[in-house]
Coordinates of C-alpha atoms in Angstrom, one line a residue:
X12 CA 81.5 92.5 134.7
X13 CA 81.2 95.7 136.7
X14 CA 80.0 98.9 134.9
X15 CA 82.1 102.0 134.8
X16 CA 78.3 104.2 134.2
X17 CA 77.2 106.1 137.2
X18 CA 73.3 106.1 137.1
X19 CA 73.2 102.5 135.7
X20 CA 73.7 99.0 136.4
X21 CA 73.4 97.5 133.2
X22 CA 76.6 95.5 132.4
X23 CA 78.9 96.7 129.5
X24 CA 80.8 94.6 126.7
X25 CA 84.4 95.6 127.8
X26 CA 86.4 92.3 127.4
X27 CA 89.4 93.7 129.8
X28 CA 89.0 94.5 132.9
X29 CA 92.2 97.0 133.0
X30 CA 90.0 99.2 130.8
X31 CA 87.5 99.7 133.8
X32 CA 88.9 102.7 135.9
X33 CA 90.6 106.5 136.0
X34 CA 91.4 108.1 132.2
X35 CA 95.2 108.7 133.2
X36 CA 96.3 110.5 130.1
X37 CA 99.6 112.2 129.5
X38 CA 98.5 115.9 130.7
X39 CA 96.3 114.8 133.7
X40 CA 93.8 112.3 135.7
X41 CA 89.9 112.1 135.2
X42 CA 88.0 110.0 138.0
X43 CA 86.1 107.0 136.8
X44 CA 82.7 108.4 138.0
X45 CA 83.5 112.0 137.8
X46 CA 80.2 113.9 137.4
X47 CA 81.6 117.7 137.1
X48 CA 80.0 120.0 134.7
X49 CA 83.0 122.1 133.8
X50 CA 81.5 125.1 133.0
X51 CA 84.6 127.3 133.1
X52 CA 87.0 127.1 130.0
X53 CA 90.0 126.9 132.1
X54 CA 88.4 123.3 133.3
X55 CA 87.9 122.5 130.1
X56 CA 90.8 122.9 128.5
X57 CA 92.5 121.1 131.8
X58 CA 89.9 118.1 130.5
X59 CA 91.2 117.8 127.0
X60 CA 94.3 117.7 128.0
X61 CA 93.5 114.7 130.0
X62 CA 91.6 113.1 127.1
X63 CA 93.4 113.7 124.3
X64 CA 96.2 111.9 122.3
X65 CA 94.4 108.7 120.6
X66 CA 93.4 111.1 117.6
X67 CA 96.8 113.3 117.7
X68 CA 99.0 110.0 118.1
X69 CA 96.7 108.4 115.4
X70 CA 96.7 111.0 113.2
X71 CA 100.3 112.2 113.1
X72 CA 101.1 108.6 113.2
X73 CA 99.9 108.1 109.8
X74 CA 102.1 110.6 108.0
X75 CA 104.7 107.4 108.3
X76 CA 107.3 106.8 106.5
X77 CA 105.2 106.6 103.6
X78 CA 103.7 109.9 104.3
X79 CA 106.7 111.7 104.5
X80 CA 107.9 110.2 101.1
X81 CA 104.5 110.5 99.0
X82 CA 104.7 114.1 99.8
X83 CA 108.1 114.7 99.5
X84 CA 107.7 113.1 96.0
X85 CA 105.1 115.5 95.3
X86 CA 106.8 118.8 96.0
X87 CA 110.2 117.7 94.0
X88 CA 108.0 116.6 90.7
X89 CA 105.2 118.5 90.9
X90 CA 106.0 121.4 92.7
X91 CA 103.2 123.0 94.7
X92 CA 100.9 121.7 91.9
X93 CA 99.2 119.1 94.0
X94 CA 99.2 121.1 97.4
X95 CA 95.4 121.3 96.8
X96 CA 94.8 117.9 97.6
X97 CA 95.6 118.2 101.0
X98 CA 93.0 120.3 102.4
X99 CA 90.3 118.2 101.0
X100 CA 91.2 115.3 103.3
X101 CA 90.3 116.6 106.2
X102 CA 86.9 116.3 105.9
X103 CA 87.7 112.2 105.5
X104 CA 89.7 112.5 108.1
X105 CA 87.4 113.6 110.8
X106 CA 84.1 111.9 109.5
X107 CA 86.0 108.4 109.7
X108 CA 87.7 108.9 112.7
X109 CA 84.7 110.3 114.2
X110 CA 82.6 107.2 113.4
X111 CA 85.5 105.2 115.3
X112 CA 85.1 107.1 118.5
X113 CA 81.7 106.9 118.8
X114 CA 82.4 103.1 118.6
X115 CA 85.2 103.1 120.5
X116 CA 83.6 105.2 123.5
X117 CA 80.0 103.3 123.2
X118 CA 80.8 99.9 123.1
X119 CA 84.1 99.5 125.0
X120 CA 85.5 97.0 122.4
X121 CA 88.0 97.4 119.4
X122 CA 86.9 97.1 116.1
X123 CA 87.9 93.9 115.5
X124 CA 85.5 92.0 117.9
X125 CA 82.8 94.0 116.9
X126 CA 83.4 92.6 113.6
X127 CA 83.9 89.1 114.5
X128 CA 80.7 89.4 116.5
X129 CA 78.2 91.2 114.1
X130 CA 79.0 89.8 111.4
X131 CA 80.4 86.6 111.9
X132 CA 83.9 84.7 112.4
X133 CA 84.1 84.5 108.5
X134 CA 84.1 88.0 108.1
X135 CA 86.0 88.8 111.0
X136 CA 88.5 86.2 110.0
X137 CA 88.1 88.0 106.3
X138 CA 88.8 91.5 107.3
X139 CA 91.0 91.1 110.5
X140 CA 93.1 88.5 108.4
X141 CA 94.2 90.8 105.8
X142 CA 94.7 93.6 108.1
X143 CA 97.5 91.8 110.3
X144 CA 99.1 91.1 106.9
X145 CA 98.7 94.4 105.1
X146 CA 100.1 95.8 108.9
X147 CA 103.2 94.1 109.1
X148 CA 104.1 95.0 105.6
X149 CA 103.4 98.1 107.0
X150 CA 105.8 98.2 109.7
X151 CA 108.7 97.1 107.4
X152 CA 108.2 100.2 105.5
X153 CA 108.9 102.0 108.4
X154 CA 112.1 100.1 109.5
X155 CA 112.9 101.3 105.3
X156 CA 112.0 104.3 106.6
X157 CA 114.6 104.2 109.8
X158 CA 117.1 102.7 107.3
X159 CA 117.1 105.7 105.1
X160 CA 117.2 107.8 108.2
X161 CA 119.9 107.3 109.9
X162 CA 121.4 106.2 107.2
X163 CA 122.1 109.7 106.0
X164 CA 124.5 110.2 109.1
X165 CA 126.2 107.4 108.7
X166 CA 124.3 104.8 110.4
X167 CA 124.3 101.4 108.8
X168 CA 121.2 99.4 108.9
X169 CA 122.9 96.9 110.8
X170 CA 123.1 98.9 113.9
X171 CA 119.7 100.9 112.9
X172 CA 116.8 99.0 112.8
X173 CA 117.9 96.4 115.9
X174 CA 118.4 99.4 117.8
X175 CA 114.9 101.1 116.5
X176 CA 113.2 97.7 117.4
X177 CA 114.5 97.6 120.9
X178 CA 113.3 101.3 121.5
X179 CA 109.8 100.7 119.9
X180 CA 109.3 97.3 122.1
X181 CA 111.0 98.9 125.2
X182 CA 108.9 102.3 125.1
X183 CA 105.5 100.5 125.1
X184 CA 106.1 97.1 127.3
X185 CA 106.4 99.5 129.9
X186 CA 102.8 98.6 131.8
X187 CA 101.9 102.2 132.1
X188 CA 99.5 103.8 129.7
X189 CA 100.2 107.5 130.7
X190 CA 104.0 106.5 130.5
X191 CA 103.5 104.8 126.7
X192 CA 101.2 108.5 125.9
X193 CA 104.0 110.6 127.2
X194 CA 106.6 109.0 124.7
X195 CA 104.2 109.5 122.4
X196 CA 103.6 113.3 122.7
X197 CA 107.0 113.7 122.4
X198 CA 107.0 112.4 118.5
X199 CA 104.1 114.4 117.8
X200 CA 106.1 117.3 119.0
X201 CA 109.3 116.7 117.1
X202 CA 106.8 116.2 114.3
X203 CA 107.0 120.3 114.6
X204 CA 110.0 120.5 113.2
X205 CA 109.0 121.0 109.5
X206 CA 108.5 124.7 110.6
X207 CA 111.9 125.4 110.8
X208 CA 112.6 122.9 108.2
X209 CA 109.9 125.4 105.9
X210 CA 111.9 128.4 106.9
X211 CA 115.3 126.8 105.8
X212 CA 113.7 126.1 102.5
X213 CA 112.1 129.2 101.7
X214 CA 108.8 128.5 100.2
X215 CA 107.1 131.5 98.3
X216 CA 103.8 132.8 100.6
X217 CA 101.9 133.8 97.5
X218 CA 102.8 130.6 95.5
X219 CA 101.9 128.1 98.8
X220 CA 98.8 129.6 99.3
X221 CA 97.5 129.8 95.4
X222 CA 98.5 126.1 95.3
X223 CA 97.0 125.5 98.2
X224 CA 93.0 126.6 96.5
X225 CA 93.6 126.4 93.2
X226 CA 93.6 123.0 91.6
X227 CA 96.0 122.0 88.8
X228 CA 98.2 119.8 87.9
X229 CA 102.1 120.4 86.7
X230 CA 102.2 119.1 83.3
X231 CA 98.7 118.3 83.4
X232 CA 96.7 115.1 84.6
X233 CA 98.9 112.5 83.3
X234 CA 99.1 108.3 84.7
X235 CA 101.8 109.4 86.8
X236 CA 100.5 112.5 88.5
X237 CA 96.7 111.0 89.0
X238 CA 98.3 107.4 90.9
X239 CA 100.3 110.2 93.1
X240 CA 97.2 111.9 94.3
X241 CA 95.4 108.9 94.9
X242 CA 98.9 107.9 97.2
X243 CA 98.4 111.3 98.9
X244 CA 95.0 110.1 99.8
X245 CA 96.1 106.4 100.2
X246 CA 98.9 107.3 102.4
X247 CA 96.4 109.9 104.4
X248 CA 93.4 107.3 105.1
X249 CA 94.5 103.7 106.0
X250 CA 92.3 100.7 107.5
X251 CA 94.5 100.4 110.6
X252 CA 93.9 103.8 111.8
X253 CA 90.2 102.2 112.5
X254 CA 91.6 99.6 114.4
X255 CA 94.1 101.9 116.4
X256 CA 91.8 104.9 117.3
X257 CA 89.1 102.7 118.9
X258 CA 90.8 100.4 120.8
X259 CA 93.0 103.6 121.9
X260 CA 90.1 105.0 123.2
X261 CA 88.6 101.9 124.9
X262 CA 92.2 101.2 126.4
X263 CA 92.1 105.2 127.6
X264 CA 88.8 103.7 129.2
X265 CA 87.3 107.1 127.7
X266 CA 83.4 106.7 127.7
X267 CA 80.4 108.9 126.1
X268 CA 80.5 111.4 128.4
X269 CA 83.8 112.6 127.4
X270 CA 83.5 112.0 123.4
X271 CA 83.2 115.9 122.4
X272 CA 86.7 116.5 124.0
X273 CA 87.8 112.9 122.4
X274 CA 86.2 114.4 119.1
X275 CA 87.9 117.7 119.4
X276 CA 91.0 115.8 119.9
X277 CA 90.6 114.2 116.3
X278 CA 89.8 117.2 114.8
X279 CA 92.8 118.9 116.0
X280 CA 95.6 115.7 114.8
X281 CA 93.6 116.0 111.4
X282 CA 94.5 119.6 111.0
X283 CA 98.2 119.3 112.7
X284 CA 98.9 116.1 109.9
X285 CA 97.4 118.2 106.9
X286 CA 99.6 121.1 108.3
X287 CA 102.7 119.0 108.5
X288 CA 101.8 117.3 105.1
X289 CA 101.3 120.9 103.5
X290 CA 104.9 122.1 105.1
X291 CA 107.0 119.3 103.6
X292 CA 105.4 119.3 100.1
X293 CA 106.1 122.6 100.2
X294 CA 109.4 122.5 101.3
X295 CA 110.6 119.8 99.0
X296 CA 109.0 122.3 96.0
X297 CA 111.1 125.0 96.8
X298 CA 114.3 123.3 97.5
X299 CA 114.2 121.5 94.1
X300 CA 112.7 124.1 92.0
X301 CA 115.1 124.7 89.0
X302 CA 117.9 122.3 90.1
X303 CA 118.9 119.2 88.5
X304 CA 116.6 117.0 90.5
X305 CA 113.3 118.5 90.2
X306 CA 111.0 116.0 88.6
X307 CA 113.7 113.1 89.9
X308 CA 112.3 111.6 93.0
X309 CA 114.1 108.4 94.3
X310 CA 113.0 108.1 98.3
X311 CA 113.5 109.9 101.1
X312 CA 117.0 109.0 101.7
X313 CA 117.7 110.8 98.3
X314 CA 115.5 113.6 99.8
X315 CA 117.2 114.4 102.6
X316 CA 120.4 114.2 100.6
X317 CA 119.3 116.8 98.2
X318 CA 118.4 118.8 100.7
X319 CA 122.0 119.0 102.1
X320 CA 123.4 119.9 98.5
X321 CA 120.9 122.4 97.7
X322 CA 119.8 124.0 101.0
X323 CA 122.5 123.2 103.3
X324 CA 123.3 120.7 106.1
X325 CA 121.0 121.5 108.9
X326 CA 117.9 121.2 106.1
X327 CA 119.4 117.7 105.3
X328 CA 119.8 116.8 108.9
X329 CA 116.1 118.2 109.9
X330 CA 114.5 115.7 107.0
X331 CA 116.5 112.8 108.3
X332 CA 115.1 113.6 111.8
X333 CA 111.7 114.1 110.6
X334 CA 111.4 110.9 108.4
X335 CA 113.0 109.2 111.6
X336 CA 110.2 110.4 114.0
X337 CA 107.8 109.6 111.3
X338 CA 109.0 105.9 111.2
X339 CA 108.9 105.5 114.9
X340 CA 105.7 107.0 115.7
X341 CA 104.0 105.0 112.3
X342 CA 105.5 101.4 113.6
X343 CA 104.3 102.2 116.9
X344 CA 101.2 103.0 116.2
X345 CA 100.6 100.0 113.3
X346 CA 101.8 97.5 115.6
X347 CA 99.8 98.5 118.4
X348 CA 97.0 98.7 116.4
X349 CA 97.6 95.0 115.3
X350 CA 98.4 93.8 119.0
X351 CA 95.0 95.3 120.0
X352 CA 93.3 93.2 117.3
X353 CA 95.0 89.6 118.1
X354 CA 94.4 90.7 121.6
X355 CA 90.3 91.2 120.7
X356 CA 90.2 88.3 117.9
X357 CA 91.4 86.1 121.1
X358 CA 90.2 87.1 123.4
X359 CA 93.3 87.8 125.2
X360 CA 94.4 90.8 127.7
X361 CA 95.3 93.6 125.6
X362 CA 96.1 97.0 127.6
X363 CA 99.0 99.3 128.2
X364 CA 97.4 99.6 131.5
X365 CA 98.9 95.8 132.0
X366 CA 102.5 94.9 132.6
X367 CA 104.2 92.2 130.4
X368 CA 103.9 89.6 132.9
X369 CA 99.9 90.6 132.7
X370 CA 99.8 90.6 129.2
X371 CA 102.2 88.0 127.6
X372 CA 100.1 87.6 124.5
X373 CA 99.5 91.3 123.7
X374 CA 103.5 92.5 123.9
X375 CA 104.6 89.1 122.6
X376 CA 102.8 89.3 119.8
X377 CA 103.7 92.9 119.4
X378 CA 107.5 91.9 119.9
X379 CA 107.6 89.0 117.3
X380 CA 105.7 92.0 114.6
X381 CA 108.5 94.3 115.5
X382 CA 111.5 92.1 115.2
X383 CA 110.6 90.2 112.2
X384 CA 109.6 93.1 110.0
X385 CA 112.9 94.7 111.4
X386 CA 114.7 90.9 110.0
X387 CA 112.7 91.0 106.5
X388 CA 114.5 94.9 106.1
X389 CA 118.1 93.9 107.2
X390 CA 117.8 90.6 104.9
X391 CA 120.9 91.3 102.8
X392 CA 118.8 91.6 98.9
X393 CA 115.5 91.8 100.3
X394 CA 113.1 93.5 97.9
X395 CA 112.7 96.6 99.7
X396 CA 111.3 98.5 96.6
X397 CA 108.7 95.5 96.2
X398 CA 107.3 95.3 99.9
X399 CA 106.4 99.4 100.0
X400 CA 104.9 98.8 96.2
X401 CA 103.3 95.8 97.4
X402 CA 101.8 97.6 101.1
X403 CA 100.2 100.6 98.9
X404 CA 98.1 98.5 96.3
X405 CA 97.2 96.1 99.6
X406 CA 96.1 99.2 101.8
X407 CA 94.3 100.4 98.7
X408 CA 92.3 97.5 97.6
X409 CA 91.2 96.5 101.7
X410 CA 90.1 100.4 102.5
X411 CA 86.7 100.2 101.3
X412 CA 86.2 97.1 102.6
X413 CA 87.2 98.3 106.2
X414 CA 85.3 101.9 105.7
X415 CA 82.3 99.6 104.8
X416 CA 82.1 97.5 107.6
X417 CA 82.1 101.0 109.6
X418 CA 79.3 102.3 108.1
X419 CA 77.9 99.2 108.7
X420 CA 78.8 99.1 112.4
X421 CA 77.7 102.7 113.3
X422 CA 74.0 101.9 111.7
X423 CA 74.2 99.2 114.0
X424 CA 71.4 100.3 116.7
X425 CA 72.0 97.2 118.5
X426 CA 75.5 97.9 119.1
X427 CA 75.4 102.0 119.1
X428 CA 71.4 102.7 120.4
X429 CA 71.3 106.6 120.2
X430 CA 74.6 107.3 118.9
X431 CA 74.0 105.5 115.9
X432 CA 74.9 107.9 112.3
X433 CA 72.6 110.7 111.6
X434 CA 71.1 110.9 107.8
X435 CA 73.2 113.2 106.5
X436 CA 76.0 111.8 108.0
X437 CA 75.7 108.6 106.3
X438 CA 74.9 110.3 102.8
X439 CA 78.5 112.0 103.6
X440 CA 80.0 108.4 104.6
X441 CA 78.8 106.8 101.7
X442 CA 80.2 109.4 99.2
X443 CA 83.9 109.0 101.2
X444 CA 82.9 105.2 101.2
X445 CA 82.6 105.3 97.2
X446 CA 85.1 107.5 96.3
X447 CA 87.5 105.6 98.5
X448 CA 86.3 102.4 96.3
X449 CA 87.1 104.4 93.2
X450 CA 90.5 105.0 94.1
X451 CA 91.4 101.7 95.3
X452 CA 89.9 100.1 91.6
X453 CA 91.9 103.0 90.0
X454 CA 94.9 102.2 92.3
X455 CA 94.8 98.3 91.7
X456 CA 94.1 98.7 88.1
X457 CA 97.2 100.6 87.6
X458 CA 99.5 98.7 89.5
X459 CA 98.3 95.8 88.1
X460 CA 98.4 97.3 84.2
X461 CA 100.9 99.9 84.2
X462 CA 99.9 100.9 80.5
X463 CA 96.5 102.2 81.1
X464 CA 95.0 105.3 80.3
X465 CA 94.4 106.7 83.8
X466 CA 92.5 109.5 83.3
X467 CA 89.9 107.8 81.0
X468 CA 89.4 104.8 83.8
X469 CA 88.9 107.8 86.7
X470 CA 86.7 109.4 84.2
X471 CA 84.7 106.2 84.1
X472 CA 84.9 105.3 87.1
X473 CA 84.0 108.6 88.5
X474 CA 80.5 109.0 86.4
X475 CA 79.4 105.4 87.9
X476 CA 79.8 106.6 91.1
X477 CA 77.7 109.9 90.7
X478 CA 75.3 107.2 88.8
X479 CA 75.5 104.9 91.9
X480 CA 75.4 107.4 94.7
X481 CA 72.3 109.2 93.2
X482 CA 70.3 105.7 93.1
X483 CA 71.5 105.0 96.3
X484 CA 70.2 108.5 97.3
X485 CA 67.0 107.9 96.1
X486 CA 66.1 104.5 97.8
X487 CA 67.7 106.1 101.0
X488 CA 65.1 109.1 100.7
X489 CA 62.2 106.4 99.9
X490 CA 63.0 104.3 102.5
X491 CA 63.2 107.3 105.0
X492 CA 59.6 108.8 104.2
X493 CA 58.1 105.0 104.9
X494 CA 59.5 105.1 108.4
X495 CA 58.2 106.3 111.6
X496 CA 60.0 109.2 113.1
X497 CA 62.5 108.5 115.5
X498 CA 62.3 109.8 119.2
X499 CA 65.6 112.2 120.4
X500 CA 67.3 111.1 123.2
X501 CA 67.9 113.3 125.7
X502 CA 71.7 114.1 126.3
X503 CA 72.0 113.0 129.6
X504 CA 70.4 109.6 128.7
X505 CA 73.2 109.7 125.9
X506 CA 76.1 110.1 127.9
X507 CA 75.8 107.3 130.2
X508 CA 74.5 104.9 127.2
X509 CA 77.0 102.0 126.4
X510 CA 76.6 99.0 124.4
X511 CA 75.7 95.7 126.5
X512 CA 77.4 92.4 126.5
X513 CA 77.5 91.1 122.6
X514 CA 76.2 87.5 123.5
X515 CA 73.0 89.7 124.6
X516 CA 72.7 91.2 121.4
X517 CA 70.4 90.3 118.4
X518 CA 72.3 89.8 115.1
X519 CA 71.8 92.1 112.2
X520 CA 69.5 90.8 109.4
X521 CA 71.0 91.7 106.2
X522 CA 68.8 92.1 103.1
X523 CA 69.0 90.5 99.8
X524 CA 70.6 93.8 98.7
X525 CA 72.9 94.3 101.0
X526 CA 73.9 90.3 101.1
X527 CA 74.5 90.9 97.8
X528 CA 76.7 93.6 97.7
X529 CA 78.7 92.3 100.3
X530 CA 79.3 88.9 98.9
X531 CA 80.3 91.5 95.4
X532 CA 82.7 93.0 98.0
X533 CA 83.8 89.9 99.4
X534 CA 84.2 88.7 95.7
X535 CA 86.3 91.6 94.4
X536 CA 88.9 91.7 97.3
X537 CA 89.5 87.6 96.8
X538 CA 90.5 88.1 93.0
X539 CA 91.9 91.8 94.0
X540 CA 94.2 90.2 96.5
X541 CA 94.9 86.9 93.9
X542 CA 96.0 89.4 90.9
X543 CA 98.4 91.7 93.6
X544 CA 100.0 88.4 94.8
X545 CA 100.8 87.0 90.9
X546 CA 101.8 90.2 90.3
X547 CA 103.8 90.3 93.1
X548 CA 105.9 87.1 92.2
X549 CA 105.9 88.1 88.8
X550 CA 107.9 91.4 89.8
X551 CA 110.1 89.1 92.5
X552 CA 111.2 86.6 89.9
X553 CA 112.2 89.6 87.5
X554 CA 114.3 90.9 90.0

């Protein structure tokens, strides 16, 4: 297979050969084997333009549906109690999403054939598995989400969701990249309209920005407001943005040299979803404060009718727009993200680049997603309340698994040679890694045993991993001192570095440690998945 490196003929990993060739982004054209230094800003800035959208699109895209209602529910029972939260994930945000695009630009593959190829079909088939099931579960919540929309001007679901799954399927078989990016700039725009949406609601300056550093809690740290700030975090970090992102990236056909404008471009959808986040918490804790339903959250369709009785019309109208967009943009984004995996897993064509009659397999399978999760929502009596219950715990019990395997992955000298993860990078990871874990047991515990103290379990749970992360600091620290000190690479060697072909790789050894801790992982998801599924008919047959 040809390789897209000037100054190297080594052969590369990419699996599809549409992701060979020009970066053709929304805002502009790079040239395969463009070699221009760009010292001026006004080049620059012409570059990210180019470049970016897979971290905007994937970062926007996950304040969903889900988003939009977690923190809406926030700011009508808490008020701006909880606003503090929100800040503190953007520091997850970027150091997860970074990892991805070093992977993504590196190797040229998604994350879910690295997988299947490190570490074996079993885990592949373990981790990929769950993800295409947790997704579309994912993308019925946003057809819930398009329900409650447009529901709110008088739109029944009937004529709703079909007409949401044509757009979704029509706007991305369309065989252009550029032309799929475009549409999706224009949802991360209309995103934007919580700012007016913030003025109509009049939230206090002094009051937003005191909530916004000062922790707390309204009414203190009860069950109920500890589960909704480990949703906040749930709803802000999910497994398929890992999957999206880096196949994004390889299908942008975006390659080391450009990863500090690719990076930027994270950085910059991290701070635009925390902003957006922020604005509607905010706006939902003014609207509400001292009426009737503060404290009474029932979705967003009850949201956005509030917001009509107790703002006026155009606030109502705005949230119903905005939880729209957010549906849209999620399902796109979640499906695409699943199409890219099947399309890895099987080794099938998977590119935007390609038109339908190029890529059967990847838009069929992103078709039969979208038009059955849009059936399972229109299913007169289908347990709506259930499936978005159901997709949190799932998303929360499979996160560390798929935040492990990325660590894993970006250690991986094999598969990222000089871009593997610094030291303190990794000491960083692993403390998102484990906290991520904590919230997850906390998350499954509760949904699981409604009755449980919360606060005691995080307590618990908390001091082990302090406990865990300090051992693990030390044997990282001794291991360190016992090895030989690693050469730098210089830049230039870096940039035109990418992984070769995986059959020419050497599999990781795993030690008894870590074979141990993964088969503990691998243990705790089977029974973690087991007891969500018996609870899950349990709550079906009392309904």
């Amino acid at each position: 297979m040809a390789d897209d490196n000037p100054g190297t003929d080594r052969p590369d990993a990419v699996l599809d050969e549409a992701h060979h060739g020009d970066i053709q982004g929304a805002f502009g054209t790079i040239r395969q084997h463009d070699l221009d230094t760009r010292r001026s800003w006004t080049a620059r800035l012409l570059t990210l333009l180019a470049i970016m959208g897979p971290g905007l699109i994937v970062m926007v895209g996950d304040n969903d549906a889900g988003g939009v209602s977690t923190y809406s529910q926030a700011g009508q029972n808490f008020g701006l109690s909880l606003l503090w939260t929100l800040p503190l994930l953007i520091p997850v945000l970027v150091v997860n999403q970074e990892m991805v695009v070093r992977l993504g630009a590196v190797t040229g593959v998604g994350h879910a054939r690295l997988i299947n190829e490190r570490f074996g079909k079993f885990w592949g088939a373990f981790s990929v598995g769950d993800l295409f099931v947790l997704n579309f579960l994912t993308i019925a919540t946003e057809f819930i989400g398009v329900s409650l929309a447009l529901n709110y001007f008088g739109i029944s679901q009937y004529i709703s969701v079909p007409i949401a799954a044509l757009v979704l399927i029509a706007m991305t078989a369309t065989g252009s990249f550029r032309r799929w990016e475009r549409f999706m700039f224009v949802f991360i725009i209309v995103n934007f309209l919580v700012v007016p949406l913030a003025f109509l609601s009049h939230p206090t300056a002094g009051s937003f920005f005191r909530g916004l550093v000062i922790p707390g809690v309204k009414g203190g740290f009860t069950s109920t407001s500890v589960l909704l700030i480990i949703a906040i975090v749930g709803t802000t970090v999910a497994p398929w943005q890992l999957f999206f992102q880096q196949s994004n990236i390889v299908d942008k056909r975006i390659t080391p040299r450009w990863m500090n404008y690719e990076r930027a471009d994270t950085v910059l959808g991290s701070l635009i979803t925390v902003f957006a986040a922020a604005a509607l918490l905010a706006v939902t804790a003014a609207a509400f404060a001292g009426t009737p339903l503060a404290g009474h959250f029932t979705n967003a369709g009850g949201v956005a009718g509030g917001l009509k009785q107790y703002v006026g019309h155009a606030a109502g109208a705005l949230f119903a727009i905005i939880l729209l967009n957010a549906s849209i943009i999620g399902a796109a984004s979640v499906t695409l993200a699943t199409s890219y995996a099947f399309g890895d897993v099987f080794g099938a064509r998977h590119s935007l680049h390609r038109s339908w009659r190029d890529a059967k397999f990847f838009y069929g399978a992103f078709s039969a997603m979208v038009v059955l999760a849009a059936i399972i929502v229109i299913i007169p009596g289908a347990p709506l309340g259930l499936i978005t219950t159901g997709v949190q715990a799932l998303a929360g019990v499979l996160l560390p698994s798929a935040t492990v395997f990325l660590l894993l992955l970006c250690n991986d000298k094999e598969v990222l040679g000089p871009w593997v993860n610094r030291p303190w990078l990794n000491v960083l990871a692993s403390l998102i890694v484990s906290v991520l874990l904590m919230m997850s047991l906390v998350l499954m515990t509760t949904t699981l045993f409604p009755q449980i103290n919360v606060s005691v379990l995080s307590l618990v749970l908390g001091a082990v991993v302090v406990v865990g992360n300090l051992i693990g600091g030390f044997v990282m620290f001794r291991k360190r001192a016992r090895r030989p000190e690693i050469v730098a690479v210089p830049m230039e060697k870096r940039a035109t570095w990418r992984m070769p072909p995986l059959n020419l790789l050497q599999r990781p050894q795993w030690s008894r440690g870590r074979l141990i801790a993964m088969y503990l992982l691998r243990v705790y998801l089977v029974v973690a998945v087991l007891m969500l599924l018996v609870k899950a008919i349990e709550l079906g047959l009392h309904h």
